[in-house]
Coordinates of C-alpha atoms in Angstrom, one line a residue:
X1 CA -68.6 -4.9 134.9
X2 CA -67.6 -7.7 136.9
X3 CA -67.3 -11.6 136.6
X4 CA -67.7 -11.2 133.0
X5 CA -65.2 -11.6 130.3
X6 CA -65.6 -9.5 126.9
X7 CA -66.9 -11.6 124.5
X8 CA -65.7 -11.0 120.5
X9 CA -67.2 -10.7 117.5
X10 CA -64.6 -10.9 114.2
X11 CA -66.3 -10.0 111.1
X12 CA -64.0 -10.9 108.2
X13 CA -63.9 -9.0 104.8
X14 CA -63.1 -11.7 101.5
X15 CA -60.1 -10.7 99.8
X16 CA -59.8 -11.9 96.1
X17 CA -57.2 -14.5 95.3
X18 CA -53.8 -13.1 93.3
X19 CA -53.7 -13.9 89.8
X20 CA -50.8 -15.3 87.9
X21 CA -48.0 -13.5 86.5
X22 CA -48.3 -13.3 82.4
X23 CA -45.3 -14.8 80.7
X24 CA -45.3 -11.5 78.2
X25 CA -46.0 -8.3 77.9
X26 CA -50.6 -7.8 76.6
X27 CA -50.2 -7.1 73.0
X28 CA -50.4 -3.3 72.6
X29 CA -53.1 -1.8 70.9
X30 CA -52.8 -1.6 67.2
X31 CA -51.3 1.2 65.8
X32 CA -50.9 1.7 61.7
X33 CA -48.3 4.6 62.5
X34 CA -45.8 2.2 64.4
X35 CA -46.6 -0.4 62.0
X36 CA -45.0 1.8 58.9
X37 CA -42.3 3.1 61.0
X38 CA -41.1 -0.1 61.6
X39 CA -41.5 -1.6 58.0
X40 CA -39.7 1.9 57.0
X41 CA -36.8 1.4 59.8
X42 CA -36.1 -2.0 58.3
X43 CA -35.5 -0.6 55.1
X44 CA -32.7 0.8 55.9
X45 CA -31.1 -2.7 55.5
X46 CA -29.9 -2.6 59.5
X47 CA -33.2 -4.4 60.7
X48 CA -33.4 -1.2 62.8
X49 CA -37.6 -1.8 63.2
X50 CA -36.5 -5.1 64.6
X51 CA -34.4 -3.4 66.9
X52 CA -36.7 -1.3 68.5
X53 CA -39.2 -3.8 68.8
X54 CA -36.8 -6.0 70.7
X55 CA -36.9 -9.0 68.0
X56 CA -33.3 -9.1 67.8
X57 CA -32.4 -12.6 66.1
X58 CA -34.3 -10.9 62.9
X59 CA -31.9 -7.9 63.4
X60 CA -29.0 -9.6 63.3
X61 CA -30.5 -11.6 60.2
X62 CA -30.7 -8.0 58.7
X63 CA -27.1 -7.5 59.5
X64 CA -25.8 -10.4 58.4
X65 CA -27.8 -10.0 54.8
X66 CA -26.1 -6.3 54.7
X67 CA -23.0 -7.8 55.6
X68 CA -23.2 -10.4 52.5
X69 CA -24.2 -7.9 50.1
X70 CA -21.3 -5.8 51.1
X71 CA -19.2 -8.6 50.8
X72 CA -19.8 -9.3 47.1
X73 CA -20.3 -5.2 46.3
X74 CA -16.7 -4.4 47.4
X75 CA -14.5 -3.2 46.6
X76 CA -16.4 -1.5 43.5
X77 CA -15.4 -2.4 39.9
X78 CA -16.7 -1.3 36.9
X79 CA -19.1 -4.4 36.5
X80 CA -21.0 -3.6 39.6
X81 CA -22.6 -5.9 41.7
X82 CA -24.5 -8.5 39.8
X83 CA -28.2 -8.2 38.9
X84 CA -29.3 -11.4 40.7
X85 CA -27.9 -10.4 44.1
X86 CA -29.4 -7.0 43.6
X87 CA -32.9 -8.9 43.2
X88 CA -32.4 -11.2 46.0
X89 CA -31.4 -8.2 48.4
X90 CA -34.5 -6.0 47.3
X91 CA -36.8 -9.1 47.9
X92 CA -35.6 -9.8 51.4
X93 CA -35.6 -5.8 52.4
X94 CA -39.7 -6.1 51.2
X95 CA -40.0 -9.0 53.2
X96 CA -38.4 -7.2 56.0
X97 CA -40.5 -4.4 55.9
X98 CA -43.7 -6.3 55.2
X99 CA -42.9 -8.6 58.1
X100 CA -42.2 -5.2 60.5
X101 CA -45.4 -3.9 59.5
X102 CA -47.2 -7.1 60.9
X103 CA -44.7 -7.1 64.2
X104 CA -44.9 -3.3 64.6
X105 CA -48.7 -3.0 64.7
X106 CA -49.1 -4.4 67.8
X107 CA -45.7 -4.3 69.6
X108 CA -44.8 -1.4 71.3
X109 CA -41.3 0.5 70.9
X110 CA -38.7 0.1 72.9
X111 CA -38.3 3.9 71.6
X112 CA -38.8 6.3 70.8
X113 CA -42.0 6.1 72.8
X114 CA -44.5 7.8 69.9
X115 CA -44.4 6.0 66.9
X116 CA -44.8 9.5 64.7
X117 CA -41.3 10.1 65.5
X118 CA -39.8 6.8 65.3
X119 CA -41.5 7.1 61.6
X120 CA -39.8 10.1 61.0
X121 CA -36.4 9.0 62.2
X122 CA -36.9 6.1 59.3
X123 CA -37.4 8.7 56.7
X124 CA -34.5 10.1 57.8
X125 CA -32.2 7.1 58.0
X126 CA -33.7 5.6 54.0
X127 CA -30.8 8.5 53.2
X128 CA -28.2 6.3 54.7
X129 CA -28.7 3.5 52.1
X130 CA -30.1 5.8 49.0
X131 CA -26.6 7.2 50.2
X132 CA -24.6 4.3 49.9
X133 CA -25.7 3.7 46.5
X134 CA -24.7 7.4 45.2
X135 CA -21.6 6.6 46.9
X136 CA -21.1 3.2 45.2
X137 CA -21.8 4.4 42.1
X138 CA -18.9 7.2 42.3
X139 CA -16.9 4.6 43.2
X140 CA -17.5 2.6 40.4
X141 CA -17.5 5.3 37.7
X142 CA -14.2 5.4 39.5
X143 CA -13.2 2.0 39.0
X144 CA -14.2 2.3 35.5
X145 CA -12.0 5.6 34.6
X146 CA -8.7 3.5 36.3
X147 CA -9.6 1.0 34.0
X148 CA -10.1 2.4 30.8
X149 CA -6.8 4.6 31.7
X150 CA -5.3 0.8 32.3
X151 CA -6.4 0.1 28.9
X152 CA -5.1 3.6 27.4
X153 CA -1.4 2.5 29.0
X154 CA -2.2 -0.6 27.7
X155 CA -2.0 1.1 24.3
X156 CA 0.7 3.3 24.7
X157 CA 2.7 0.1 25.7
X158 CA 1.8 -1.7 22.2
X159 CA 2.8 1.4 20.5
X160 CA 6.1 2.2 22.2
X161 CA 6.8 -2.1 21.2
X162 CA 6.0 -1.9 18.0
X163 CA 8.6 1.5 17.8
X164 CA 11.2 -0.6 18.7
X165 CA 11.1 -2.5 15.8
X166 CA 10.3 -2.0 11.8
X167 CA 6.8 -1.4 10.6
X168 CA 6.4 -4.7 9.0
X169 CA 7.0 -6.5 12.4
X170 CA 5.3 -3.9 14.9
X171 CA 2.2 -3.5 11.7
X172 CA 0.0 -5.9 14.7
X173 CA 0.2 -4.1 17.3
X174 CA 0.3 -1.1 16.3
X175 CA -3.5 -2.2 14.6
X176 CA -4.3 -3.4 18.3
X177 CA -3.6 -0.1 19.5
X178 CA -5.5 1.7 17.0
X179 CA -8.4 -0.3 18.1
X180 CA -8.1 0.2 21.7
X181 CA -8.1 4.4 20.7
X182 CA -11.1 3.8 18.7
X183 CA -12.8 2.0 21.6
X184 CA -12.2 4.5 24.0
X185 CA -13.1 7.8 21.8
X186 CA -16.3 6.1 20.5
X187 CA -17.5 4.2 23.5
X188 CA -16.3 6.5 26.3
X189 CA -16.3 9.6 24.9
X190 CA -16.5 11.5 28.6
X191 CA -13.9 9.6 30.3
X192 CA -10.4 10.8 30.8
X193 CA -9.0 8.4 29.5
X194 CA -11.2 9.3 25.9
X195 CA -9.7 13.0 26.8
X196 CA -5.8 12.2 26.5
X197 CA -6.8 10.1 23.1
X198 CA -6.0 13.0 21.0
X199 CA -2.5 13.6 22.7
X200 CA -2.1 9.9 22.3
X201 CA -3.0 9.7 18.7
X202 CA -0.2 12.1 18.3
X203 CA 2.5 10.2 19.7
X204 CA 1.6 7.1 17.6
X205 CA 1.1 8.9 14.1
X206 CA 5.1 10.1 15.2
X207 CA 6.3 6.6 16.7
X208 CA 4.4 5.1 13.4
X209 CA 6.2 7.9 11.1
X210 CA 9.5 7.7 12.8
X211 CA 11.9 6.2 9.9
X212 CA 10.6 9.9 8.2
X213 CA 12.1 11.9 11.1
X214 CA 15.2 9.7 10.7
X215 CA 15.3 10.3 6.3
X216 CA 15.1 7.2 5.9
X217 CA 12.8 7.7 2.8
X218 CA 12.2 3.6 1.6
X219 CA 11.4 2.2 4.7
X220 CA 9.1 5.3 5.8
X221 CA 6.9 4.9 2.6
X222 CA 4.8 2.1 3.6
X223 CA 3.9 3.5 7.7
X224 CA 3.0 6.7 6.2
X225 CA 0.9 5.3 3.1
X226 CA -1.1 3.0 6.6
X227 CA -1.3 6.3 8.2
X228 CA -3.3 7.5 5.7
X229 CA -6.1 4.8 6.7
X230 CA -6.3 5.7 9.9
X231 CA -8.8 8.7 9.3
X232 CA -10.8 5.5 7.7
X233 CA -10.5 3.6 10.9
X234 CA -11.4 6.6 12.8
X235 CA -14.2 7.9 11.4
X236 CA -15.9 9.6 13.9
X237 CA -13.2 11.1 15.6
X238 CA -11.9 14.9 14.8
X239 CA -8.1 14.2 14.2
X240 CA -7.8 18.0 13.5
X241 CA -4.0 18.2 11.2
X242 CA -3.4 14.8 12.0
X243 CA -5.5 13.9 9.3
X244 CA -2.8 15.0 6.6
X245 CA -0.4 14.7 8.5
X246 CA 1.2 11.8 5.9
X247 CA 0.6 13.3 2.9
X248 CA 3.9 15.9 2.6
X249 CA 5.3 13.4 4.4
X250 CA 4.7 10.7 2.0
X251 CA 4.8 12.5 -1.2
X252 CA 8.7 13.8 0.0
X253 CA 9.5 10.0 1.2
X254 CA 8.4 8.8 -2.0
X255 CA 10.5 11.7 -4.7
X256 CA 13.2 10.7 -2.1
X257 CA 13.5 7.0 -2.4
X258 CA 12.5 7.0 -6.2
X259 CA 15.4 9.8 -7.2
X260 CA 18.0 7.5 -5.0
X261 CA 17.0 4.5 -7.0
X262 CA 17.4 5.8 -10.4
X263 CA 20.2 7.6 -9.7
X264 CA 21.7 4.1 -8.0
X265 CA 20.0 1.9 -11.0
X266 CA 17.1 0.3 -8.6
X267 CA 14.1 -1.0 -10.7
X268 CA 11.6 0.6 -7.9
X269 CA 12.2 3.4 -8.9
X270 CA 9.5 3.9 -11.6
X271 CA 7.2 2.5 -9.3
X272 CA 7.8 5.0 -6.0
X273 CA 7.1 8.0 -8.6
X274 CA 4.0 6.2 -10.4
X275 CA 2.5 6.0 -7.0
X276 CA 3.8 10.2 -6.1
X277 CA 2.2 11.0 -9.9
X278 CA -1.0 9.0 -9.2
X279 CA -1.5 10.4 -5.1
X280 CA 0.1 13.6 -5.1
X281 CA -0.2 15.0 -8.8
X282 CA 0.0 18.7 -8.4
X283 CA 2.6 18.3 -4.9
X284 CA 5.7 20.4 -5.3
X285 CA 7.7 16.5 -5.2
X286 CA 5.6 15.6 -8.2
X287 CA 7.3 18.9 -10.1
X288 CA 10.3 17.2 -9.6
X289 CA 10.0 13.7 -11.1
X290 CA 10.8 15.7 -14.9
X291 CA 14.2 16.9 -13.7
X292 CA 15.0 13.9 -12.3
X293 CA 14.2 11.4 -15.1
X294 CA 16.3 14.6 -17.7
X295 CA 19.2 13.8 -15.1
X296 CA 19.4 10.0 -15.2
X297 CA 19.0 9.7 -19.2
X298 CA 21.5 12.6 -19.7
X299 CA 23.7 10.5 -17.3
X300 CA 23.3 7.2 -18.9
X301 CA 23.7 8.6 -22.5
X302 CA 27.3 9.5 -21.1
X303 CA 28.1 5.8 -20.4
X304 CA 27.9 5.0 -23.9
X305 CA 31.0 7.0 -24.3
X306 CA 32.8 4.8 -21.4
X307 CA 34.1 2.0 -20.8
X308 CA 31.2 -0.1 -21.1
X309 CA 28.8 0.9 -23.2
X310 CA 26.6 -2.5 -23.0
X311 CA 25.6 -1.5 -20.1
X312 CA 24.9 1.7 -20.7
X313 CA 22.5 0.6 -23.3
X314 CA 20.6 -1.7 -21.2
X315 CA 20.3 1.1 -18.5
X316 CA 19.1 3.5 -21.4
X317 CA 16.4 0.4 -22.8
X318 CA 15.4 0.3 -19.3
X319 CA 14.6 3.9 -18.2
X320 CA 12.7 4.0 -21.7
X321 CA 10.4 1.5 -20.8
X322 CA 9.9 2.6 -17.3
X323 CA 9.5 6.5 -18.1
X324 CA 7.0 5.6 -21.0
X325 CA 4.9 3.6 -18.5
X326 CA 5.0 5.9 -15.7
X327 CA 0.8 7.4 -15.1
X328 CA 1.8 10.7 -15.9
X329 CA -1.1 11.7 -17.9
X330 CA -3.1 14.6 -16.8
X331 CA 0.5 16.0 -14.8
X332 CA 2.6 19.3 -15.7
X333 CA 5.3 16.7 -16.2
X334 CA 3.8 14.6 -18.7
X335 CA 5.2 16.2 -21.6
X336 CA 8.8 16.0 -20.3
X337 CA 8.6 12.7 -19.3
X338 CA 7.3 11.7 -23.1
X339 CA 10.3 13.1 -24.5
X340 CA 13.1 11.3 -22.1
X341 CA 11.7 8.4 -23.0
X342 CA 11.7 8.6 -26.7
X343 CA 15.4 10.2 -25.8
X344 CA 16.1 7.3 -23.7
X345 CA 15.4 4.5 -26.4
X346 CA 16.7 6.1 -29.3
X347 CA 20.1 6.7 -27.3
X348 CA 20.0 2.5 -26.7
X349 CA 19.1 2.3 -30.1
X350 CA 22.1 4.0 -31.6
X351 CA 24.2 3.0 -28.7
X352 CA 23.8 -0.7 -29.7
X353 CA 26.6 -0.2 -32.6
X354 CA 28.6 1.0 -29.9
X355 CA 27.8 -2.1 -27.2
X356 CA 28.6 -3.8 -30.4
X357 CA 32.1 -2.7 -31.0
X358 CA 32.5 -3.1 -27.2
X359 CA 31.7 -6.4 -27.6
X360 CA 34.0 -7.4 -30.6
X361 CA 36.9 -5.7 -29.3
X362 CA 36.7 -7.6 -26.2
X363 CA 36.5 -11.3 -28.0
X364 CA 33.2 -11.6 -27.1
X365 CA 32.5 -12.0 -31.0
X366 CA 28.7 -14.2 -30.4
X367 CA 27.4 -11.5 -28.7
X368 CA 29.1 -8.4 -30.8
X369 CA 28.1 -11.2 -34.2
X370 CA 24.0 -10.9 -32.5
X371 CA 24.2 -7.3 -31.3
X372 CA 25.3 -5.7 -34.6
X373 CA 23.5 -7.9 -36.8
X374 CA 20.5 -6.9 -35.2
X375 CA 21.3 -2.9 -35.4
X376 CA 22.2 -3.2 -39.0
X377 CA 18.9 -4.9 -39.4
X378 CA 16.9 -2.3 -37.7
X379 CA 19.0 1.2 -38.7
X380 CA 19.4 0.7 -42.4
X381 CA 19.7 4.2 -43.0
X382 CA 22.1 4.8 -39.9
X383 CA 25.6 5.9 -41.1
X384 CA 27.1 3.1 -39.2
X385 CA 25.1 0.4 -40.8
X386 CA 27.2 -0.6 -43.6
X387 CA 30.3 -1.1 -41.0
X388 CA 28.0 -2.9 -38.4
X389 CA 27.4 -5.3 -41.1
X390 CA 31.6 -6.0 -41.8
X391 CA 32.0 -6.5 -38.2
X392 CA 29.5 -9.0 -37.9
X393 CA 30.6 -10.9 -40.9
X394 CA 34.5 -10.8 -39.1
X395 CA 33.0 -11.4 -35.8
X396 CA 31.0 -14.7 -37.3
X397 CA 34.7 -15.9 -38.7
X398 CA 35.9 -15.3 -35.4
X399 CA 34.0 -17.6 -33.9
X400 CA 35.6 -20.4 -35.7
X401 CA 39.2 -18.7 -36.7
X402 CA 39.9 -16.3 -33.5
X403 CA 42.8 -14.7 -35.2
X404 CA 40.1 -13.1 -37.3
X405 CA 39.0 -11.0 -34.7
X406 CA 42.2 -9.1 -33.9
X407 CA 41.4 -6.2 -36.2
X408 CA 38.4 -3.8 -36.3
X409 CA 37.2 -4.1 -40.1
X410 CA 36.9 -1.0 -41.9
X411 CA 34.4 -0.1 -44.8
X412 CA 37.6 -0.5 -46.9
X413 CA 36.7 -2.2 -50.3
X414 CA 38.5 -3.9 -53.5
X415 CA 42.1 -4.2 -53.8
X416 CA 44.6 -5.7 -56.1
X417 CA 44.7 -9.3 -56.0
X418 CA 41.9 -11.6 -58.0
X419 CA 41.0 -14.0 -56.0
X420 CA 38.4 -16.7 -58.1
X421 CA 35.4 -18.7 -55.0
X422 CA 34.2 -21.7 -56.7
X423 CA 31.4 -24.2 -55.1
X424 CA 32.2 -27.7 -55.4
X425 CA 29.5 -28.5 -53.4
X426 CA 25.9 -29.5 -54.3
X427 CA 24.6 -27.2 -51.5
X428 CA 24.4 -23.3 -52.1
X429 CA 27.2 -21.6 -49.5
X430 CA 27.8 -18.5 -48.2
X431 CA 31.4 -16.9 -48.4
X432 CA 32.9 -14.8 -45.8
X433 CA 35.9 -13.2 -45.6
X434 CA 37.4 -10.3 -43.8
X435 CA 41.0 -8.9 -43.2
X436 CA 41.7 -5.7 -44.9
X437 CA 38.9 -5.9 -46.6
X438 CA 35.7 -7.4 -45.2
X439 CA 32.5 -9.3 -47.2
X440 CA 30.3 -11.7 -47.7
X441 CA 28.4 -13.3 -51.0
X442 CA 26.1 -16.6 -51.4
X443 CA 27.6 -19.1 -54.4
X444 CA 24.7 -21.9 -55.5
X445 CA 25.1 -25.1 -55.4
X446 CA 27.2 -26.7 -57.7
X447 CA 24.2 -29.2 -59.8
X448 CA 26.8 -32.1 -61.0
X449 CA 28.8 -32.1 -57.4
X450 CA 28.5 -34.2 -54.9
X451 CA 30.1 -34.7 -51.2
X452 CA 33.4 -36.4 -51.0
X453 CA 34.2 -38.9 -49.3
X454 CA 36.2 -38.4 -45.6
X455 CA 38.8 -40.9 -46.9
X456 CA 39.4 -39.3 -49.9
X457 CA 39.9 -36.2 -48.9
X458 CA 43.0 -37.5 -46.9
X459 CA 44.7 -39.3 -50.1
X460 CA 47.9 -37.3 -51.1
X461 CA 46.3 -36.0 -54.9
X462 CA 42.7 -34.8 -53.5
X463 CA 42.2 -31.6 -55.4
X464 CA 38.7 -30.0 -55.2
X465 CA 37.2 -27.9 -58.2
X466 CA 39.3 -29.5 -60.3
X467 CA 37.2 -31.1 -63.2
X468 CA 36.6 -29.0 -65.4
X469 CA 33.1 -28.6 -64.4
X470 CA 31.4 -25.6 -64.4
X471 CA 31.4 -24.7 -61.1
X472 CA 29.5 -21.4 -59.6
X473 CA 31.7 -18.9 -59.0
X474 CA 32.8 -15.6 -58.6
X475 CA 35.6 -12.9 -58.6
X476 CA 36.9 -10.9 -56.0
X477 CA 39.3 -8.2 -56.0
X478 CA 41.4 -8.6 -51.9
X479 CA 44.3 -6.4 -51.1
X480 CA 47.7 -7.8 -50.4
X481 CA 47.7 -9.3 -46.5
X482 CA 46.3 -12.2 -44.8
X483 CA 42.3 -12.9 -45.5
X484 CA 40.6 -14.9 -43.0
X485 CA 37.5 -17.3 -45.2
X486 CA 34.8 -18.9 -44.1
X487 CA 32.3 -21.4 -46.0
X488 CA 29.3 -21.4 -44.3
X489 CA 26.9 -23.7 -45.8
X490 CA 23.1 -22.6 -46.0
X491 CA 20.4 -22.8 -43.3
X492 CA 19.0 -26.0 -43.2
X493 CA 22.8 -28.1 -44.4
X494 CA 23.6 -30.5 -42.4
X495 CA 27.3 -29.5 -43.5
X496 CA 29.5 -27.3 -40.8
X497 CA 31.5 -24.5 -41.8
X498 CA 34.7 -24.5 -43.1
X499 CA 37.7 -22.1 -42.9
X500 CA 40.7 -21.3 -44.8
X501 CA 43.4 -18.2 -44.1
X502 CA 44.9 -17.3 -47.1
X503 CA 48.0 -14.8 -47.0
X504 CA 48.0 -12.9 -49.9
X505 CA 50.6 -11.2 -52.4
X506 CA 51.1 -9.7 -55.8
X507 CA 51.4 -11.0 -58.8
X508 CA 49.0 -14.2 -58.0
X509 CA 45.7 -15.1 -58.9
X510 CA 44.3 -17.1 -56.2
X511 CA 41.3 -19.5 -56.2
X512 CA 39.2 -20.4 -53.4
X513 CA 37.2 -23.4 -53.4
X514 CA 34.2 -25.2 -51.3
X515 CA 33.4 -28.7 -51.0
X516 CA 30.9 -30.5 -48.8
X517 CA 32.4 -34.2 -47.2
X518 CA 29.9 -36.8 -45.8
X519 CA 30.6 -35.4 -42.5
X520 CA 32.5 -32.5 -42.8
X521 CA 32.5 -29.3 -45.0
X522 CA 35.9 -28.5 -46.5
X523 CA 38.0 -26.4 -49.0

């Protein structure tokens, strides 16, 4: 080939233009199995179906909504967490889940890469929060057993105040306590602390009962008789022996305190065995009320013989009317207590001559005047009647001539000596005399007499019951000595007594006479 050049033929092929990069990844295809296991992920409360689907603003949104609800669950108290956060937390896991569902039906997994075992590892991880909430709940039965043991010391604490003090002032808290027992057997029945309540219950009846344990018998008879409530306030508790536990306790504090006031002379006395008779009639301390009463009347009776036998009789009028109303009906000791009283008040009865005598002897001659008057009156046939009567009459003169009162009358009568009582008074009187011989008699008045004038009396010549009129009068036969008289005009006179002490001797007759002044009485 020469001269010529090679000519060239270029046949081209087209070649397609590049198309652009996409700014995300084609949707997948939809799949119903990743859709659940992403809702079911995100129940976990992690956002974990967010997670592996790469949307990781809403993960952290599930964190930070955990986060919150573990913020207000913990620490875990009794109360729990509250019912509206509970709500708001169970809507927003729904929404989480139903929101996966609609991300994870199209989006593929970061992984696992089959969406049958990412479902399966969010079956497995719904354990981790059904966990949690066994866990919380332990933890708040927890919380709730250190509380109600917190309220348990809380009661041991009122109890061991109120020991410290007397029942009257520590009666509040001890109450407070009772309630906070009562509270914890009938409301938490399972709890420990519901489980030492019986120990407890123990330690209060003992620190309520104490001033037994330390014989002081008074002051223990009003904890013991609350004690006895408490089975009321307990009612559906077993208190096993604590439930009469009191009653010896009582019925021995009670005989106690009720035999040291009579024997002492303490008017509660009678009312600390009416309560032993009426609680605790057939108790061995009931048997022992009869000997007791027997004891103190014997003993009282012996006072009349003492030096103050006044007393004695008040003691005596006392224990009458307190034995006689004691409830002993229906008892063993009934029958004995009848008798001490009837003992009892005929012992002050016959003691009042006595008290009387007493009375006189120590110039007290108002009182010894009321005192025998009034047994003369009411033991006629008594053989000291007739001489409670003279010493009355000598303890009235006393009053207005005290050298009356030196002697003891006797039931000496007559004598000697004639002495002649006239009235020269209009108003009846009564004559009273005593010395070695003691009486009284009433003269009426005199119907022509009249009352003298004060003046007159004082003129130098003023002789009464001498006109010739005829005046009552009467005759009495004194023996020799000095006789103490006294007019005492009748009830309703405006006229005072008068006296006169006359020393007697043989061989005279003597008159007597009584006058009435304007203002005075007179002989």
């Amino acid at each position: 080939m020469s001269g010529d050049g090679f000519g060239a033929y270029h046949h081209g092929y087209g070649v397609p233009p590049i198309p652009p990069m996409p700014s995300a990844p084609p949707p997948a295809p939809a799949d119903g199995v990743r859709a659940v296991a992403v809702a079911v992920l995100n129940l976990s409360g992690l956002g974990l179906g967010y997670a592996l689907t790469r949307k990781w603003a809403l993960t952290a949104l599930c964190w930070a909504a955990t986060a919150v609800l573990l913020f207000v669950a913990l620490p875990a108290d009794p109360d729990g967490v509250s019912g509206t956060a509970l709500v708001v937390y169970g809507v927003f896991l729904a929404a989480a889940a139903a929101h996966g569902a609609v991300v994870g039906l199209r989006t593929r997994l970061a992984w696992p890469p089959q969406a049958p075992l990412a479902l399966v590892l969010g079956l497995l991880l719904i354990a981790v929060p059904a966990g949690a909430v066994v866990l919380y709940d332990d933890a708040r039965d927890e919380a709730t057993e250190r509380m109600l043991l917190d309220r348990l010391d809380e009661a041991d604490t009122l109890v061991a105040s109120a020991g410290r003090g007397t029942f009257t002032a520590g009666r509040s808290d001890y109450r407070e306590a009772l309630k906070i027992y009562e509270n914890l057997g009938d409301d938490h029945p399972g709890s420990r602390a519901a489980a030492k309540v019986p120990g407890r219950l123990r330690d209060y009846y003992e620190s309520v009962g104490a001033p037994y344990a330390d014989k002081e018998y008074c002051a223990a008879i009003e904890p013991l008789t609350y004690l006895r409530t408490v089975p009321d306030t307990l009612d559906g508790t077993d208190l096993g022996d604590l439930e009469s536990w009191p009653d010896e306790r009582l019925a021995t504090s009670l005989y106690e305190c009720g035999a040291d006031g009579l024997t002492t002379g303490q008017s509660s006395w009678a009312a600390q065995f009416g309560e032993l008779l009426t609680t605790f009639p057939e108790s061995d301390q009931t048997a022992k009320v009869g000997p007791a009463v027997t004891a103190a009347v014997t003993k009282t009776q012996g006072g009349l013989r003492g030096s103050e036998p006044c007393t004695a009789v008040e003691q005596l009028t006392s224990l009458g009317t307190r034995i006689a109303g004691l409830p002993a009906q229906g008892t063993t000791v009934a029958a004995g207590l009848d008798k001490d009283a009837d003992r009892a008040k005929s012992s002050a009865d016959s003691g009042a001559y006595t008290c009387g005598v007493d009375q006189y002897k120590d110039g007290d001659f108002e009182e010894a005047q009321s005192t025998l008057t009034k047994y003369a009156s009411e033991h006629k046939s008594a053989k000291n009647a007739a001489l409670a009567k003279k010493i009355a009459i000598a303890a009235e003169i006393a009053q207005t001539v005290p050298a009356a009162g030196r002697k003891l009358p006797t039931t000496r009568t007559g004598g000697s000596i004639e002495v002649v009582v006239k009235n020269d008074s209009p108003d009846p009187v009564t004559v009273m005399y005593t010395g070695p011989v003691t009486g009284s008699f009433t003269l009426k008045g005199c119907s022509g007499c009249k009352a003298y004038s004060l003046s007159s009396t004082l003129l130098s010549g003023f002789k009464p019951c001498s006109s010739g009129k005829n005046y009552p009068q009467r005759t009495i036969r004194l023996p020799v000595g000095t006789t103490y008289f006294l007019h005492k005009p009748q009830s309703g006179s405006i006229a005072t007594p008068a006296s006169d002490t006359a020393k007697l001797q043989s061989g005279y007759i003597y008159t007597e006479c009584a006058y009435t002044t304007n203002s005075l009485g007179g002989l």
